[in-house]
Amino acid sequence: MERRAFLVSLGAFAAASPARAQDAPSWSAPVIDMHFHMRRTPELNIAHQQGAGVTAANLLTRTDSAAAVAPLQAQHPRMFPCWFSATDVTKPDAEKLLTQAVKAGAKGFGELKFPVAADGPEMRRVYALAAELDVPVLIHFQEVSQAAAEGGYNTGIKRFGAILKAYPRTKFIGHADAFWANISADYHEQEAYPTGPIVPGGVTDKLLSDYPNLFADTSANSANNALSRDPAFTADFLKRHQDKLHFGSDCNCEDGKGGGAAQNSDRVAPRMRGKCVAQETLKLLTASTAPEIFRKIAWTNAHRLLGLPS
Ligand SMILES: [Zn+2]
Ligand SMILES: [Zn+2]
């Protein structure tokens, strides 16, 4: 390079650096947030992506909010390439509403978080429908009551192997505290977010190994907490399940930087309060695995699961 051009480019770099530092973080691969609850306005949806340096998001909607998806997708097709739809699975019209959502373009069911058993009749009909329509089902597994979500949802994860076997054509995405606490073999529903080293051989780790139709998203405090417990275990877990995991945030912050009332409330787990879960988990994944595996978890796996071009 000629000296003058070199100096000019150095100057350009120096001028650009401070701006970049204040801007969003950048990750080693493009990122799709597969667990992004659609927000009230287009601006709020966009702000979280930009603040956290996230390329795209899968919008999680209820069947009655699906109409708001179309204009957002039309305006920002790269940022919002896909959406999932959920409805109360205990209601008799659940199958009809979920079918309509898929016909309207939904790429999956979820998040399904209703007070039923994961192997009960309500969810079994959803699993059968998901296989018929060839869309995945995103499930919130919770056994321990919490301030932000009392009671249990999709209970009985320790029995879930029978469901994975009974519905081989259904693609399941595991999420939430009971899913992630059960990667450790010593978990007995003693608390939502257990700490300390992982005991190998946990139920959900085994299910991920044994059943090709089980996937998981790395969203929320539940996944971040589980993957922060034992760095050596985490590195091995990410390596072993590198084709079954995809990134998700389930973050409540407004700006992709931990701001806003919801992410600073006492209903948020203290370790995540005031922080952006998307950023925290992307940092954790970056530190815990090789760039090739990060790319799969952050981008490629989700695209393959949903049949989207990447
Ligand atoms: Zn959830
Ligand atoms: Zn956030």
PDB file of C-alpha atoms and ligand atoms in Angstrom:
ATOM      1  CA  MET A   1       0.000   0.000   0.000  1.00  0.00           C
ATOM      2  CA  GLU A   2       1.242   3.494  -0.809  1.00  0.00           C
ATOM      3  CA  ARG A   3       2.226   5.459   2.355  1.00  0.00           C
ATOM      4  CA  ARG A   4      -0.382   8.193   1.991  1.00  0.00           C
ATOM      5  CA  ALA A   5      -3.162   5.708   1.421  1.00  0.00           C
ATOM      6  CA  PHE A   6      -1.958   3.751   4.421  1.00  0.00           C
ATOM      7  CA  LEU A   7      -2.099   6.859   6.646  1.00  0.00           C
ATOM      8  CA  VAL A   8      -5.532   7.729   5.335  1.00  0.00           C
ATOM      9  CA  SER A   9      -6.791   4.258   6.122  1.00  0.00           C
ATOM     10  CA  LEU A  10      -5.214   4.411   9.595  1.00  0.00           C
ATOM     11  CA  GLY A  11      -7.000   7.699  10.167  1.00  0.00           C
ATOM     12  CA  ALA A  12     -10.265   6.163   9.015  1.00  0.00           C
ATOM     13  CA  PHE A  13      -9.730   3.271  11.404  1.00  0.00           C
ATOM     14  CA  ALA A  14      -8.988   5.610  14.342  1.00  0.00           C
ATOM     15  CA  ALA A  15     -12.071   7.663  13.583  1.00  0.00           C
ATOM     16  CA  ALA A  16     -14.263   4.589  13.277  1.00  0.00           C
ATOM     17  CA  SER A  17     -13.031   2.813  16.414  1.00  0.00           C
ATOM     18  CA  PRO A  18     -14.660   4.908  19.162  1.00  0.00           C
ATOM     19  CA  ALA A  19     -17.997   4.754  17.373  1.00  0.00           C
ATOM     20  CA  ARG A  20     -17.732   0.991  17.054  1.00  0.00           C
ATOM     21  CA  ALA A  21     -16.860   0.636  20.743  1.00  0.00           C
ATOM     22  CA  GLN A  22     -20.063   2.418  21.759  1.00  0.00           C
ATOM     23  CA  ASP A  23     -22.041   0.404  19.284  1.00  0.00           C
ATOM     24  CA  ALA A  24     -23.124  -3.175  19.431  1.00  0.00           C
ATOM     25  CA  PRO A  25     -20.712  -5.988  20.226  1.00  0.00           C
ATOM     26  CA  SER A  26     -19.704  -8.142  17.298  1.00  0.00           C
ATOM     27  CA  TRP A  27     -19.649 -11.931  17.373  1.00  0.00           C
ATOM     28  CA  SER A  28     -17.527 -14.356  15.387  1.00  0.00           C
ATOM     29  CA  ALA A  29     -20.506 -15.449  13.258  1.00  0.00           C
ATOM     30  CA  PRO A  30     -23.932 -14.089  12.387  1.00  0.00           C
ATOM     31  CA  VAL A  31     -26.461 -14.801  15.129  1.00  0.00           C
ATOM     32  CA  ILE A  32     -30.133 -15.743  15.085  1.00  0.00           C
ATOM     33  CA  ASP A  33     -32.002 -15.432  18.387  1.00  0.00           C
ATOM     34  CA  MET A  34     -34.438 -18.349  18.315  1.00  0.00           C
ATOM     35  CA  HIS A  35     -36.159 -17.382  21.560  1.00  0.00           C
ATOM     36  CA  PHE A  36     -37.278 -13.787  21.099  1.00  0.00           C
ATOM     37  CA  HIS A  37     -40.728 -12.909  22.419  1.00  0.00           C
ATOM     38  CA  MET A  38     -42.221 -10.374  20.053  1.00  0.00           C
ATOM     39  CA  ARG A  39     -42.463  -6.916  21.593  1.00  0.00           C
ATOM     40  CA  ARG A  40     -45.175  -4.266  21.447  1.00  0.00           C
ATOM     41  CA  THR A  41     -43.744  -2.076  18.692  1.00  0.00           C
ATOM     42  CA  PRO A  42     -41.477  -2.528  15.651  1.00  0.00           C
ATOM     43  CA  GLU A  43     -38.925  -0.158  17.258  1.00  0.00           C
ATOM     44  CA  LEU A  44     -38.622  -2.263  20.430  1.00  0.00           C
ATOM     45  CA  ASN A  45     -38.105  -5.426  18.375  1.00  0.00           C
ATOM     46  CA  ILE A  46     -35.359  -3.784  16.337  1.00  0.00           C
ATOM     47  CA  ALA A  47     -33.639  -2.063  19.305  1.00  0.00           C
ATOM     48  CA  HIS A  48     -32.878  -5.334  21.079  1.00  0.00           C
ATOM     49  CA  GLN A  49     -31.305  -6.843  17.978  1.00  0.00           C
ATOM     50  CA  GLN A  50     -29.148  -3.838  17.262  1.00  0.00           C
ATOM     51  CA  GLY A  51     -28.034  -3.312  20.870  1.00  0.00           C
ATOM     52  CA  ALA A  52     -26.945  -6.937  21.322  1.00  0.00           C
ATOM     53  CA  GLY A  53     -25.315  -7.236  17.894  1.00  0.00           C
ATOM     54  CA  VAL A  54     -27.771  -9.927  16.836  1.00  0.00           C
ATOM     55  CA  THR A  55     -28.431 -10.395  13.123  1.00  0.00           C
ATOM     56  CA  ALA A  56     -31.870 -12.008  13.164  1.00  0.00           C
ATOM     57  CA  ALA A  57     -34.620 -13.218  15.460  1.00  0.00           C
ATOM     58  CA  ASN A  58     -37.319 -15.847  15.434  1.00  0.00           C
ATOM     59  CA  LEU A  59     -40.402 -14.045  16.758  1.00  0.00           C
ATOM     60  CA  LEU A  60     -42.368 -15.966  19.365  1.00  0.00           C
ATOM     61  CA  THR A  61     -46.014 -14.874  19.110  1.00  0.00           C
ATOM     62  CA  ARG A  62     -49.452 -15.866  20.312  1.00  0.00           C
ATOM     63  CA  THR A  63     -51.974 -16.783  17.644  1.00  0.00           C
ATOM     64  CA  ASP A  64     -53.864 -13.519  18.280  1.00  0.00           C
ATOM     65  CA  SER A  65     -50.772 -11.372  17.618  1.00  0.00           C
ATOM     66  CA  ALA A  66     -49.739 -13.016  14.368  1.00  0.00           C
ATOM     67  CA  ALA A  67     -51.166 -10.185  12.252  1.00  0.00           C
ATOM     68  CA  ALA A  68     -48.472  -7.865  13.587  1.00  0.00           C
ATOM     69  CA  VAL A  69     -45.737 -10.152  12.242  1.00  0.00           C
ATOM     70  CA  ALA A  70     -46.370  -9.587   8.533  1.00  0.00           C
ATOM     71  CA  PRO A  71     -45.545  -5.843   8.360  1.00  0.00           C
ATOM     72  CA  LEU A  72     -42.462  -6.286  10.561  1.00  0.00           C
ATOM     73  CA  GLN A  73     -41.211  -9.136   8.362  1.00  0.00           C
ATOM     74  CA  ALA A  74     -41.985  -7.204   5.192  1.00  0.00           C
ATOM     75  CA  GLN A  75     -39.975  -4.199   6.394  1.00  0.00           C
ATOM     76  CA  HIS A  76     -37.076  -6.179   7.886  1.00  0.00           C
ATOM     77  CA  PRO A  77     -36.900  -9.539   6.119  1.00  0.00           C
ATOM     78  CA  ARG A  78     -33.290 -10.232   7.103  1.00  0.00           C
ATOM     79  CA  MET A  79     -33.791  -9.316  10.762  1.00  0.00           C
ATOM     80  CA  PHE A  80     -37.063 -11.215  11.204  1.00  0.00           C
ATOM     81  CA  PRO A  81     -36.971 -14.190   8.824  1.00  0.00           C
ATOM     82  CA  CYS A  82     -39.291 -16.486  10.795  1.00  0.00           C
ATOM     83  CA  TRP A  83     -41.829 -16.792  13.590  1.00  0.00           C
ATOM     84  CA  PHE A  84     -43.440 -19.360  15.873  1.00  0.00           C
ATOM     85  CA  SER A  85     -46.987 -19.327  17.171  1.00  0.00           C
ATOM     86  CA  ALA A  86     -48.481 -20.426  20.497  1.00  0.00           C
ATOM     87  CA  THR A  87     -51.956 -20.821  21.889  1.00  0.00           C
ATOM     88  CA  ASP A  88     -53.481 -22.244  25.071  1.00  0.00           C
ATOM     89  CA  VAL A  89     -53.165 -25.996  24.556  1.00  0.00           C
ATOM     90  CA  THR A  90     -55.926 -26.719  27.096  1.00  0.00           C
ATOM     91  CA  LYS A  91     -58.556 -25.073  24.863  1.00  0.00           C
ATOM     92  CA  PRO A  92     -60.506 -27.192  22.363  1.00  0.00           C
ATOM     93  CA  ASP A  93     -59.619 -24.937  19.405  1.00  0.00           C
ATOM     94  CA  ALA A  94     -55.830 -25.220  19.966  1.00  0.00           C
ATOM     95  CA  GLU A  95     -55.205 -27.514  16.991  1.00  0.00           C
ATOM     96  CA  LYS A  96     -57.306 -25.348  14.691  1.00  0.00           C
ATOM     97  CA  LEU A  97     -55.478 -22.133  15.705  1.00  0.00           C
ATOM     98  CA  LEU A  98     -52.014 -23.690  15.453  1.00  0.00           C
ATOM     99  CA  THR A  99     -52.826 -25.138  12.026  1.00  0.00           C
ATOM    100  CA  GLN A 100     -54.038 -21.723  10.834  1.00  0.00           C
ATOM    101  CA  ALA A 101     -50.807 -20.120  12.085  1.00  0.00           C
ATOM    102  CA  VAL A 102     -48.643 -22.578  10.136  1.00  0.00           C
ATOM    103  CA  LYS A 103     -50.778 -22.038   7.032  1.00  0.00           C
ATOM    104  CA  ALA A 104     -50.148 -18.299   7.530  1.00  0.00           C
ATOM    105  CA  GLY A 105     -46.375 -18.871   7.635  1.00  0.00           C
ATOM    106  CA  ALA A 106     -45.386 -19.854  11.201  1.00  0.00           C
ATOM    107  CA  LYS A 107     -42.339 -22.136  11.177  1.00  0.00           C
ATOM    108  CA  GLY A 108     -42.994 -23.728  14.569  1.00  0.00           C
ATOM    109  CA  PHE A 109     -45.180 -24.008  17.671  1.00  0.00           C
ATOM    110  CA  GLY A 110     -44.020 -22.094  20.725  1.00  0.00           C
ATOM    111  CA  GLU A 111     -43.280 -21.241  23.152  1.00  0.00           C
ATOM    112  CA  LEU A 112     -45.722 -23.684  24.742  1.00  0.00           C
ATOM    113  CA  LYS A 113     -45.895 -22.841  28.454  1.00  0.00           C
ATOM    114  CA  PHE A 114     -49.148 -24.050  29.954  1.00  0.00           C
ATOM    115  CA  PRO A 115     -49.841 -25.852  33.240  1.00  0.00           C
ATOM    116  CA  VAL A 116     -50.102 -29.386  31.856  1.00  0.00           C
ATOM    117  CA  ALA A 117     -48.004 -32.549  31.919  1.00  0.00           C
ATOM    118  CA  ALA A 118     -45.500 -32.878  29.065  1.00  0.00           C
ATOM    119  CA  ASP A 119     -46.897 -36.372  28.421  1.00  0.00           C
ATOM    120  CA  GLY A 120     -50.565 -35.465  28.980  1.00  0.00           C
ATOM    121  CA  PRO A 121     -53.332 -35.504  26.363  1.00  0.00           C
ATOM    122  CA  GLU A 122     -53.142 -31.755  25.597  1.00  0.00           C
ATOM    123  CA  MET A 123     -49.500 -31.883  24.556  1.00  0.00           C
ATOM    124  CA  ARG A 124     -49.782 -35.274  22.850  1.00  0.00           C
ATOM    125  CA  ARG A 125     -52.239 -33.849  20.320  1.00  0.00           C
ATOM    126  CA  VAL A 126     -49.836 -30.933  19.726  1.00  0.00           C
ATOM    127  CA  TYR A 127     -46.940 -33.346  19.113  1.00  0.00           C
ATOM    128  CA  ALA A 128     -49.012 -35.306  16.585  1.00  0.00           C
ATOM    129  CA  LEU A 129     -50.042 -32.099  14.795  1.00  0.00           C
ATOM    130  CA  ALA A 130     -46.431 -30.837  14.711  1.00  0.00           C
ATOM    131  CA  ALA A 131     -45.348 -34.053  12.985  1.00  0.00           C
ATOM    132  CA  GLU A 132     -48.207 -33.768  10.492  1.00  0.00           C
ATOM    133  CA  LEU A 133     -47.350 -30.127   9.669  1.00  0.00           C
ATOM    134  CA  ASP A 134     -43.581 -30.762   9.899  1.00  0.00           C
ATOM    135  CA  VAL A 135     -42.801 -27.928  12.339  1.00  0.00           C
ATOM    136  CA  PRO A 136     -40.834 -28.089  15.616  1.00  0.00           C
ATOM    137  CA  VAL A 137     -42.401 -27.620  19.067  1.00  0.00           C
ATOM    138  CA  LEU A 138     -40.644 -25.314  21.561  1.00  0.00           C
ATOM    139  CA  ILE A 139     -41.418 -26.450  25.106  1.00  0.00           C
ATOM    140  CA  HIS A 140     -40.983 -24.690  28.465  1.00  0.00           C
ATOM    141  CA  PHE A 141     -40.208 -27.415  31.024  1.00  0.00           C
ATOM    142  CA  GLN A 142     -40.696 -26.255  34.610  1.00  0.00           C
ATOM    143  CA  GLU A 143     -41.212 -28.236  37.816  1.00  0.00           C
ATOM    144  CA  VAL A 144     -40.293 -25.680  40.520  1.00  0.00           C
ATOM    145  CA  SER A 145     -42.665 -22.779  41.203  1.00  0.00           C
ATOM    146  CA  GLN A 146     -41.139 -19.319  40.691  1.00  0.00           C
ATOM    147  CA  ALA A 147     -42.195 -15.742  41.466  1.00  0.00           C
ATOM    148  CA  ALA A 148     -42.340 -14.850  37.769  1.00  0.00           C
ATOM    149  CA  ALA A 149     -44.105 -18.107  36.798  1.00  0.00           C
ATOM    150  CA  GLU A 150     -45.931 -19.959  39.546  1.00  0.00           C
ATOM    151  CA  GLY A 151     -46.582 -23.682  39.392  1.00  0.00           C
ATOM    152  CA  GLY A 152     -45.363 -26.238  36.906  1.00  0.00           C
ATOM    153  CA  TYR A 153     -45.411 -26.262  33.095  1.00  0.00           C
ATOM    154  CA  ASN A 154     -44.976 -29.339  30.900  1.00  0.00           C
ATOM    155  CA  THR A 155     -44.119 -31.354  33.977  1.00  0.00           C
ATOM    156  CA  GLY A 156     -42.552 -34.810  34.004  1.00  0.00           C
ATOM    157  CA  ILE A 157     -39.370 -34.226  32.007  1.00  0.00           C
ATOM    158  CA  LYS A 158     -37.788 -37.296  33.590  1.00  0.00           C
ATOM    159  CA  ARG A 159     -40.419 -39.381  31.743  1.00  0.00           C
ATOM    160  CA  PHE A 160     -39.909 -37.545  28.442  1.00  0.00           C
ATOM    161  CA  GLY A 161     -37.880 -40.280  26.755  1.00  0.00           C
ATOM    162  CA  ALA A 162     -41.128 -42.216  26.240  1.00  0.00           C
ATOM    163  CA  ILE A 163     -42.601 -39.247  24.322  1.00  0.00           C
ATOM    164  CA  LEU A 164     -39.487 -38.828  22.154  1.00  0.00           C
ATOM    165  CA  LYS A 165     -39.800 -42.506  21.289  1.00  0.00           C
ATOM    166  CA  ALA A 166     -43.554 -42.372  20.685  1.00  0.00           C
ATOM    167  CA  TYR A 167     -43.335 -39.343  18.340  1.00  0.00           C
ATOM    168  CA  PRO A 168     -40.205 -39.961  16.227  1.00  0.00           C
ATOM    169  CA  ARG A 169     -41.366 -37.589  13.456  1.00  0.00           C
ATOM    170  CA  THR A 170     -41.892 -34.658  15.843  1.00  0.00           C
ATOM    171  CA  LYS A 171     -38.990 -32.244  16.369  1.00  0.00           C
ATOM    172  CA  PHE A 172     -38.844 -31.092  19.993  1.00  0.00           C
ATOM    173  CA  ILE A 173     -36.952 -28.019  21.277  1.00  0.00           C
ATOM    174  CA  GLY A 174     -36.232 -28.136  25.024  1.00  0.00           C
ATOM    175  CA  HIS A 175     -36.001 -24.969  27.122  1.00  0.00           C
ATOM    176  CA  ALA A 176     -36.378 -23.622  30.701  1.00  0.00           C
ATOM    177  CA  ASP A 177     -35.171 -24.539  34.157  1.00  0.00           C
ATOM    178  CA  ALA A 178     -36.233 -28.199  34.376  1.00  0.00           C
ATOM    179  CA  PHE A 179     -34.605 -28.929  31.014  1.00  0.00           C
ATOM    180  CA  TRP A 180     -31.291 -27.288  31.934  1.00  0.00           C
ATOM    181  CA  ALA A 181     -31.092 -28.314  35.603  1.00  0.00           C
ATOM    182  CA  ASN A 182     -31.470 -31.922  34.439  1.00  0.00           C
ATOM    183  CA  ILE A 183     -28.189 -31.906  32.503  1.00  0.00           C
ATOM    184  CA  SER A 184     -26.760 -32.833  35.934  1.00  0.00           C
ATOM    185  CA  ALA A 185     -27.492 -36.344  37.238  1.00  0.00           C
ATOM    186  CA  ASP A 186     -27.919 -35.148  40.834  1.00  0.00           C
ATOM    187  CA  TYR A 187     -30.955 -32.941  40.143  1.00  0.00           C
ATOM    188  CA  HIS A 188     -34.079 -33.689  42.186  1.00  0.00           C
ATOM    189  CA  GLU A 189     -36.153 -30.534  41.720  1.00  0.00           C
ATOM    190  CA  GLN A 190     -34.564 -28.998  44.819  1.00  0.00           C
ATOM    191  CA  GLU A 191     -34.441 -25.517  43.210  1.00  0.00           C
ATOM    192  CA  ALA A 192     -34.892 -23.902  39.798  1.00  0.00           C
ATOM    193  CA  TYR A 193     -31.270 -22.871  39.197  1.00  0.00           C
ATOM    194  CA  PRO A 194     -28.863 -25.261  40.925  1.00  0.00           C
ATOM    195  CA  THR A 195     -25.194 -24.328  41.121  1.00  0.00           C
ATOM    196  CA  GLY A 196     -21.888 -26.177  41.446  1.00  0.00           C
ATOM    197  CA  PRO A 197     -20.135 -28.747  39.271  1.00  0.00           C
ATOM    198  CA  ILE A 198     -22.244 -30.928  36.953  1.00  0.00           C
ATOM    199  CA  VAL A 199     -22.582 -34.627  37.701  1.00  0.00           C
ATOM    200  CA  PRO A 200     -22.350 -36.351  34.284  1.00  0.00           C
ATOM    201  CA  GLY A 201     -25.233 -38.516  33.089  1.00  0.00           C
ATOM    202  CA  GLY A 202     -28.137 -36.100  33.602  1.00  0.00           C
ATOM    203  CA  VAL A 203     -31.520 -36.944  32.069  1.00  0.00           C
ATOM    204  CA  THR A 204     -31.634 -34.237  29.400  1.00  0.00           C
ATOM    205  CA  ASP A 205     -27.991 -34.744  28.380  1.00  0.00           C
ATOM    206  CA  LYS A 206     -28.839 -38.416  27.790  1.00  0.00           C
ATOM    207  CA  LEU A 207     -32.042 -37.580  25.907  1.00  0.00           C
ATOM    208  CA  LEU A 208     -30.086 -35.247  23.580  1.00  0.00           C
ATOM    209  CA  SER A 209     -27.634 -38.086  22.911  1.00  0.00           C
ATOM    210  CA  ASP A 210     -30.240 -40.824  22.447  1.00  0.00           C
ATOM    211  CA  TYR A 211     -32.977 -39.129  20.409  1.00  0.00           C
ATOM    212  CA  PRO A 212     -32.315 -37.417  17.059  1.00  0.00           C
ATOM    213  CA  ASN A 213     -35.660 -35.586  17.360  1.00  0.00           C
ATOM    214  CA  LEU A 214     -34.679 -33.620  20.495  1.00  0.00           C
ATOM    215  CA  PHE A 215     -33.061 -30.200  20.166  1.00  0.00           C
ATOM    216  CA  ALA A 216     -32.525 -27.398  22.711  1.00  0.00           C
ATOM    217  CA  ASP A 217     -32.212 -23.642  22.766  1.00  0.00           C
ATOM    218  CA  THR A 218     -29.647 -21.958  25.006  1.00  0.00           C
ATOM    219  CA  SER A 219     -32.069 -19.274  26.187  1.00  0.00           C
ATOM    220  CA  ALA A 220     -32.815 -17.573  29.498  1.00  0.00           C
ATOM    221  CA  ASN A 221     -31.068 -17.630  32.848  1.00  0.00           C
ATOM    222  CA  SER A 222     -31.740 -21.385  32.951  1.00  0.00           C
ATOM    223  CA  ALA A 223     -29.358 -22.227  30.095  1.00  0.00           C
ATOM    224  CA  ASN A 224     -26.859 -19.511  30.985  1.00  0.00           C
ATOM    225  CA  ASN A 225     -26.759 -20.712  34.599  1.00  0.00           C
ATOM    226  CA  ALA A 226     -26.382 -24.375  33.606  1.00  0.00           C
ATOM    227  CA  LEU A 227     -23.617 -23.657  31.093  1.00  0.00           C
ATOM    228  CA  SER A 228     -21.783 -21.426  33.614  1.00  0.00           C
ATOM    229  CA  ARG A 229     -21.548 -24.097  36.331  1.00  0.00           C
ATOM    230  CA  ASP A 230     -18.672 -26.201  35.105  1.00  0.00           C
ATOM    231  CA  PRO A 231     -16.516 -24.873  32.222  1.00  0.00           C
ATOM    232  CA  ALA A 232     -14.914 -28.242  31.413  1.00  0.00           C
ATOM    233  CA  PHE A 233     -18.305 -29.959  31.281  1.00  0.00           C
ATOM    234  CA  THR A 234     -19.746 -27.114  29.175  1.00  0.00           C
ATOM    235  CA  ALA A 235     -16.975 -27.318  26.573  1.00  0.00           C
ATOM    236  CA  ASP A 236     -17.571 -31.059  26.226  1.00  0.00           C
ATOM    237  CA  PHE A 237     -21.390 -30.696  26.255  1.00  0.00           C
ATOM    238  CA  LEU A 238     -21.289 -28.098  23.446  1.00  0.00           C
ATOM    239  CA  LYS A 239     -18.938 -30.320  21.454  1.00  0.00           C
ATOM    240  CA  ARG A 240     -21.071 -33.441  21.874  1.00  0.00           C
ATOM    241  CA  HIS A 241     -24.359 -31.687  21.047  1.00  0.00           C
ATOM    242  CA  GLN A 242     -22.993 -29.190  18.531  1.00  0.00           C
ATOM    243  CA  ASP A 243     -25.632 -30.153  15.941  1.00  0.00           C
ATOM    244  CA  LYS A 244     -28.581 -30.166  18.391  1.00  0.00           C
ATOM    245  CA  LEU A 245     -28.284 -26.759  20.111  1.00  0.00           C
ATOM    246  CA  HIS A 246     -29.230 -23.308  18.905  1.00  0.00           C
ATOM    247  CA  PHE A 247     -28.877 -19.882  20.475  1.00  0.00           C
ATOM    248  CA  GLY A 248     -31.832 -18.119  22.080  1.00  0.00           C
ATOM    249  CA  SER A 249     -32.022 -15.251  24.581  1.00  0.00           C
ATOM    250  CA  ASP A 250     -35.526 -15.022  26.107  1.00  0.00           C
ATOM    251  CA  CYS A 251     -34.201 -11.633  27.239  1.00  0.00           C
ATOM    252  CA  ASN A 252     -36.529  -8.973  28.639  1.00  0.00           C
ATOM    253  CA  CYS A 253     -34.210  -6.002  28.290  1.00  0.00           C
ATOM    254  CA  GLU A 254     -35.215  -3.116  26.049  1.00  0.00           C
ATOM    255  CA  ASP A 255     -31.970  -2.080  24.425  1.00  0.00           C
ATOM    256  CA  GLY A 256     -29.845  -5.211  24.037  1.00  0.00           C
ATOM    257  CA  LYS A 257     -27.657  -3.867  26.858  1.00  0.00           C
ATOM    258  CA  GLY A 258     -29.630  -4.840  29.970  1.00  0.00           C
ATOM    259  CA  GLY A 259     -31.754  -1.673  30.200  1.00  0.00           C
ATOM    260  CA  GLY A 260     -35.445  -1.235  30.914  1.00  0.00           C
ATOM    261  CA  ALA A 261     -37.691  -1.992  33.899  1.00  0.00           C
ATOM    262  CA  ALA A 262     -38.471  -5.634  33.100  1.00  0.00           C
ATOM    263  CA  GLN A 263     -34.857  -6.837  33.112  1.00  0.00           C
ATOM    264  CA  ASN A 264     -34.116  -4.834  36.275  1.00  0.00           C
ATOM    265  CA  SER A 265     -37.073  -6.095  38.330  1.00  0.00           C
ATOM    266  CA  ASP A 266     -36.751  -8.423  41.310  1.00  0.00           C
ATOM    267  CA  ARG A 267     -38.556 -11.103  39.292  1.00  0.00           C
ATOM    268  CA  VAL A 268     -35.386 -11.543  37.228  1.00  0.00           C
ATOM    269  CA  ALA A 269     -32.776 -13.942  38.636  1.00  0.00           C
ATOM    270  CA  PRO A 270     -30.170 -11.761  40.466  1.00  0.00           C
ATOM    271  CA  ARG A 271     -27.280 -13.063  38.319  1.00  0.00           C
ATOM    272  CA  MET A 272     -28.979 -11.691  35.176  1.00  0.00           C
ATOM    273  CA  ARG A 273     -30.540  -8.548  36.595  1.00  0.00           C
ATOM    274  CA  GLY A 274     -29.543  -5.443  34.618  1.00  0.00           C
ATOM    275  CA  LYS A 275     -27.767  -7.546  32.020  1.00  0.00           C
ATOM    276  CA  CYS A 276     -28.741  -8.521  28.480  1.00  0.00           C
ATOM    277  CA  VAL A 277     -29.183 -12.307  28.465  1.00  0.00           C
ATOM    278  CA  ALA A 278     -28.406 -12.397  24.726  1.00  0.00           C
ATOM    279  CA  GLN A 279     -25.026 -10.735  25.243  1.00  0.00           C
ATOM    280  CA  GLU A 280     -24.204 -12.783  28.344  1.00  0.00           C
ATOM    281  CA  THR A 281     -24.927 -16.100  26.648  1.00  0.00           C
ATOM    282  CA  LEU A 282     -23.148 -15.164  23.416  1.00  0.00           C
ATOM    283  CA  LYS A 283     -20.076 -14.226  25.496  1.00  0.00           C
ATOM    284  CA  LEU A 284     -20.340 -17.526  27.360  1.00  0.00           C
ATOM    285  CA  LEU A 285     -20.627 -19.535  24.119  1.00  0.00           C
ATOM    286  CA  THR A 286     -17.701 -17.624  22.606  1.00  0.00           C
ATOM    287  CA  ALA A 287     -15.536 -18.430  25.635  1.00  0.00           C
ATOM    288  CA  SER A 288     -16.662 -22.069  25.840  1.00  0.00           C
ATOM    289  CA  THR A 289     -16.257 -23.399  22.329  1.00  0.00           C
ATOM    290  CA  ALA A 290     -14.435 -23.164  19.010  1.00  0.00           C
ATOM    291  CA  PRO A 291     -15.579 -20.649  16.355  1.00  0.00           C
ATOM    292  CA  GLU A 292     -16.826 -23.486  14.098  1.00  0.00           C
ATOM    293  CA  ILE A 293     -19.127 -24.778  16.836  1.00  0.00           C
ATOM    294  CA  PHE A 294     -20.182 -21.242  17.809  1.00  0.00           C
ATOM    295  CA  ARG A 295     -21.282 -20.695  14.203  1.00  0.00           C
ATOM    296  CA  LYS A 296     -23.403 -23.853  14.244  1.00  0.00           C
ATOM    297  CA  ILE A 297     -25.108 -22.924  17.514  1.00  0.00           C
ATOM    298  CA  ALA A 298     -25.525 -19.231  16.682  1.00  0.00           C
ATOM    299  CA  TRP A 299     -26.656 -19.603  13.080  1.00  0.00           C
ATOM    300  CA  THR A 300     -26.486 -22.802  11.032  1.00  0.00           C
ATOM    301  CA  ASN A 301     -28.370 -25.294  13.216  1.00  0.00           C
ATOM    302  CA  ALA A 302     -31.487 -23.143  13.491  1.00  0.00           C
ATOM    303  CA  HIS A 303     -31.590 -22.583   9.752  1.00  0.00           C
ATOM    304  CA  ARG A 304     -31.300 -26.304   9.089  1.00  0.00           C
ATOM    305  CA  LEU A 305     -33.977 -27.133  11.671  1.00  0.00           C
ATOM    306  CA  LEU A 306     -36.449 -24.693  10.094  1.00  0.00           C
ATOM    307  CA  GLY A 307     -35.450 -25.372   6.492  1.00  0.00           C
ATOM    308  CA  LEU A 308     -34.360 -21.750   5.973  1.00  0.00           C
ATOM    309  CA  PRO A 309     -31.550 -20.738   3.621  1.00  0.00           C
ATOM    310  CA  SER A 310     -28.468 -19.633   5.595  1.00  0.00           C
TER     311      SER A 310
HETATM  312 ZN    ZN B   1     -39.996 -20.171  28.722  1.00  0.00          ZN
HETATM  313 ZN    ZN B   2     -31.346  -8.174  26.199  1.00  0.00          ZN
END
